[in-house]
PDB file of C-alpha atoms in Angstrom:
ATOM      1  CA  MET X   2      13.222  -2.055  40.647  1.00  0.00           C
ATOM      2  CA  PRO X   3      13.959  -4.949  38.063  1.00  0.00           C
ATOM      3  CA  SER X   4      14.636  -4.045  34.224  1.00  0.00           C
ATOM      4  CA  ALA X   5      13.749  -5.666  31.198  1.00  0.00           C
ATOM      5  CA  ALA X   6      16.095  -8.535  29.411  1.00  0.00           C
ATOM      6  CA  PRO X   7      18.635  -7.651  26.861  1.00  0.00           C
ATOM      7  CA  ARG X   8      17.493  -7.879  23.412  1.00  0.00           C
ATOM      8  CA  PRO X   9      19.200  -7.519  20.040  1.00  0.00           C
ATOM      9  CA  CYS X  10      18.980  -4.334  17.735  1.00  0.00           C
ATOM     10  CA  SER X  11      15.735  -5.146  15.587  1.00  0.00           C
ATOM     11  CA  HIS X  12      17.944  -3.446  12.896  1.00  0.00           C
ATOM     12  CA  PRO X  13      18.238  -6.178  10.146  1.00  0.00           C
ATOM     13  CA  GLY X  14      22.229  -8.045  10.801  1.00  0.00           C
ATOM     14  CA  CYS X  15      22.668  -6.368  13.847  1.00  0.00           C
ATOM     15  CA  GLY X  16      23.237  -8.185  16.745  1.00  0.00           C
ATOM     16  CA  VAL X  17      24.359  -5.531  19.253  1.00  0.00           C
ATOM     17  CA  LEU X  18      22.041  -6.347  22.609  1.00  0.00           C
ATOM     18  CA  VAL X  19      19.762  -3.143  23.494  1.00  0.00           C
ATOM     19  CA  ARG X  20      18.875  -2.629  27.223  1.00  0.00           C
ATOM     20  CA  ASP X  21      16.994   0.404  27.017  1.00  0.00           C
ATOM     21  CA  GLY X  22      13.793  -0.560  26.007  1.00  0.00           C
ATOM     22  CA  THR X  23      14.150   1.310  22.033  1.00  0.00           C
ATOM     23  CA  GLY X  24      14.546  -2.112  20.569  1.00  0.00           C
ATOM     24  CA  ARG X  25      17.599  -0.558  18.127  1.00  0.00           C
ATOM     25  CA  CYS X  26      20.797   0.538  19.018  1.00  0.00           C
ATOM     26  CA  PRO X  27      22.471   3.925  18.872  1.00  0.00           C
ATOM     27  CA  LYS X  28      23.586   2.920  15.668  1.00  0.00           C
ATOM     28  CA  HIS X  29      20.384   1.877  13.775  1.00  0.00           C
ATOM     29  CA  PRO X  30      18.086   4.588  15.592  1.00  0.00           C
ATOM     30  CA  LYS X  31      14.187   3.830  13.715  1.00  0.00           C
ATOM     31  CA  GLN X  32      13.266   6.185  11.294  1.00  0.00           C
ATOM     32  CA  SER X  33      10.243   8.252  11.883  1.00  0.00           C
ATOM     33  CA  TRP X  34       7.424   8.065   9.167  1.00  0.00           C
ATOM     34  CA  SER X  35       7.148  11.077   6.743  1.00  0.00           C
ATOM     35  CA  LYS X  36       5.172  11.748   3.394  1.00  0.00           C
ATOM     36  CA  LYS X  37       7.681  11.587   1.072  1.00  0.00           C
ATOM     37  CA  PRO X  38       8.053  14.597  -1.064  1.00  0.00           C
ATOM     38  CA  ALA X  39       6.856  13.362  -4.424  1.00  0.00           C
ATOM     39  CA  ALA X  40       3.850  11.403  -2.930  1.00  0.00           C
ATOM     40  CA  ALA X  41       0.846  11.905  -5.252  1.00  0.00           C
ATOM     41  CA  LYS X  42      -2.126  13.762  -4.085  1.00  0.00           C
ATOM     42  CA  ARG X  43      -5.036  11.918  -2.845  1.00  0.00           C
ATOM     43  CA  ILE X  44      -8.419  12.302  -4.041  1.00  0.00           C
ATOM     44  CA  THR X  45     -10.734  12.186  -0.727  1.00  0.00           C
ATOM     45  CA  GLY X  46     -14.021  12.877   1.063  1.00  0.00           C
ATOM     46  CA  ARG X  47     -16.873  14.152  -0.999  1.00  0.00           C
ATOM     47  CA  PRO X  48     -14.928  14.571  -4.564  1.00  0.00           C
ATOM     48  CA  LEU X  49     -13.925  10.874  -3.837  1.00  0.00           C
ATOM     49  CA  GLN X  50     -17.627   9.357  -3.112  1.00  0.00           C
ATOM     50  CA  ARG X  51     -18.883  11.657  -6.352  1.00  0.00           C
ATOM     51  CA  LEU X  52     -15.910   9.999  -8.697  1.00  0.00           C
ATOM     52  CA  ARG X  53     -16.788   6.165  -7.303  1.00  0.00           C
ATOM     53  CA  ALA X  54     -20.207   6.819  -8.166  1.00  0.00           C
ATOM     54  CA  GLU X  55     -19.433   7.870 -11.641  1.00  0.00           C
ATOM     55  CA  LEU X  56     -17.425   4.956 -12.742  1.00  0.00           C
ATOM     56  CA  PHE X  57     -19.425   2.706 -11.204  1.00  0.00           C
ATOM     57  CA  ALA X  58     -22.269   3.874 -13.508  1.00  0.00           C
ATOM     58  CA  ARG X  59     -20.148   3.743 -16.310  1.00  0.00           C
ATOM     59  CA  GLU X  60     -18.655   0.654 -16.109  1.00  0.00           C
ATOM     60  CA  PRO X  61     -20.718  -1.276 -13.284  1.00  0.00           C
ATOM     61  CA  LEU X  62     -18.935  -4.363 -13.506  1.00  0.00           C
ATOM     62  CA  CYS X  63     -15.309  -5.805 -11.865  1.00  0.00           C
ATOM     63  CA  ARG X  64     -12.528  -5.532 -14.940  1.00  0.00           C
ATOM     64  CA  GLU X  65     -11.260  -8.126 -14.447  1.00  0.00           C
ATOM     65  CA  CYS X  66     -14.020 -10.737 -13.504  1.00  0.00           C
ATOM     66  CA  VAL X  67     -15.330  -9.751 -17.049  1.00  0.00           C
ATOM     67  CA  LYS X  68     -11.748 -10.331 -18.747  1.00  0.00           C
ATOM     68  CA  LEU X  69     -12.679 -14.343 -16.699  1.00  0.00           C
ATOM     69  CA  GLY X  70     -16.150 -14.413 -18.385  1.00  0.00           C
ATOM     70  CA  LEU X  71     -17.556 -13.312 -14.999  1.00  0.00           C
ATOM     71  CA  VAL X  72     -20.078 -11.347 -14.138  1.00  0.00           C
ATOM     72  CA  LYS X  73     -19.519  -9.703 -10.894  1.00  0.00           C
ATOM     73  CA  LEU X  74     -20.651  -6.127  -9.527  1.00  0.00           C
ATOM     74  CA  ALA X  75     -17.086  -3.654  -8.980  1.00  0.00           C
ATOM     75  CA  THR X  76     -17.480  -2.128  -5.434  1.00  0.00           C
ATOM     76  CA  GLN X  77     -13.677  -0.679  -5.437  1.00  0.00           C
ATOM     77  CA  ARG X  78     -12.001   2.395  -7.164  1.00  0.00           C
ATOM     78  CA  ASP X  79      -8.818   0.762  -7.696  1.00  0.00           C
ATOM     79  CA  HIS X  80      -5.852   2.421  -9.107  1.00  0.00           C
ATOM     80  CA  ILE X  81      -4.084   0.434 -11.895  1.00  0.00           C
ATOM     81  CA  VAL X  82      -0.869   1.954 -11.308  1.00  0.00           C
ATOM     82  CA  SER X  83      -0.732   2.242  -7.536  1.00  0.00           C
ATOM     83  CA  LEU X  84      -0.328   5.910  -5.930  1.00  0.00           C
ATOM     84  CA  GLU X  85       3.011   4.554  -3.682  1.00  0.00           C
ATOM     85  CA  GLU X  86       4.661   2.994  -7.243  1.00  0.00           C
ATOM     86  CA  GLY X  87       4.148   5.833  -9.218  1.00  0.00           C
ATOM     87  CA  GLY X  88       0.883   6.057 -10.265  1.00  0.00           C
ATOM     88  CA  GLN X  89      -1.017   9.094 -10.169  1.00  0.00           C
ATOM     89  CA  ASP X  90      -4.835  10.188  -8.690  1.00  0.00           C
ATOM     90  CA  VAL X  91      -6.484  10.507 -12.528  1.00  0.00           C
ATOM     91  CA  GLU X  92      -9.419   8.480 -13.911  1.00  0.00           C
ATOM     92  CA  SER X  93      -7.205   6.977 -16.669  1.00  0.00           C
ATOM     93  CA  ASN X  94      -5.389   5.124 -13.485  1.00  0.00           C
ATOM     94  CA  VAL X  95      -8.415   3.731 -11.951  1.00  0.00           C
ATOM     95  CA  GLN X  96     -10.554   0.853 -12.914  1.00  0.00           C
ATOM     96  CA  PRO X  97     -13.288  -1.160 -10.649  1.00  0.00           C
ATOM     97  CA  LEU X  98     -12.835  -4.272  -9.230  1.00  0.00           C
ATOM     98  CA  CYS X  99     -14.995  -6.220  -6.573  1.00  0.00           C
ATOM     99  CA  ASP X 100     -13.708  -6.966  -3.344  1.00  0.00           C
ATOM    100  CA  GLU X 101     -12.039 -10.298  -4.522  1.00  0.00           C
ATOM    101  CA  HIS X 102     -10.314  -9.082  -7.260  1.00  0.00           C
ATOM    102  CA  HIS X 103      -8.978  -5.578  -5.200  1.00  0.00           C
ATOM    103  CA  ASP X 104      -7.688  -7.679  -2.026  1.00  0.00           C
ATOM    104  CA  THR X 105      -5.409  -9.729  -4.233  1.00  0.00           C
ATOM    105  CA  LYS X 106      -3.826  -7.025  -6.243  1.00  0.00           C
ATOM    106  CA  SER X 107      -3.674  -4.955  -2.991  1.00  0.00           C
ATOM    107  CA  LYS X 108      -1.838  -7.921  -1.436  1.00  0.00           C
ATOM    108  CA  ALA X 109       0.683  -7.842  -4.355  1.00  0.00           C
ATOM    109  CA  GLU X 110       1.346  -4.180  -4.064  1.00  0.00           C
ATOM    110  CA  ARG X 111       2.295  -4.789  -0.202  1.00  0.00           C
ATOM    111  CA  THR X 112       4.047  -7.300  -0.616  1.00  0.00           C
ATOM    112  CA  ARG X 113       6.786  -5.681  -3.375  1.00  0.00           C
ATOM    113  CA  GLY X 114       6.647  -2.821  -1.086  1.00  0.00           C
ATOM    114  CA  VAL X 115       7.820  -4.760   1.707  1.00  0.00           C
ATOM    115  CA  ARG X 116      10.504  -6.135  -0.804  1.00  0.00           C
ATOM    116  CA  ARG X 117      11.747  -2.392  -1.743  1.00  0.00           C
ATOM    117  CA  ALA X 118      11.520  -1.682   2.045  1.00  0.00           C
ATOM    118  CA  TRP X 119      13.806  -4.952   2.744  1.00  0.00           C
ATOM    119  CA  ALA X 120      16.235  -3.671   0.013  1.00  0.00           C
ATOM    120  CA  GLY X 121      17.181  -0.727   1.496  1.00  0.00           C
ATOM    121  CA  TYR X 122      18.371  -2.621   4.008  1.00  0.00           C
ATOM    122  CA  ARG X 123      20.197  -5.094   2.338  1.00  0.00           C
ATOM    123  CA  GLY X 124      21.955  -2.474   0.313  1.00  0.00           C
ATOM    124  CA  GLU X 125      20.545  -3.468  -3.135  1.00  0.00           C
TER     125      GLU X 125
END
């Protein structure tokens, strides 16, 4: 029975050929995902829906659009400092945003997260 061709280890900078199909050599096993012990507690379900409704009743317009002199309804309850970056799920850390501004902000947060992850590989 034919086996798959050997491939280089997927760990950055490692070129060891792997033949078992895992993608990683024995020196660089893939870390299993686990929630960080210091991760902020997220609000979910009905309490979250109530908080969203209260936020939009209090501040119905996108905060970033208002800064630009635009009028656009907010559709997202956004954390000013993301939970991943140490923010808390408290009322003082949330803002109403439209989809466009929320997507832009989320993309920047994901980019910073990827950079943090890769910095661990490079030893920075």
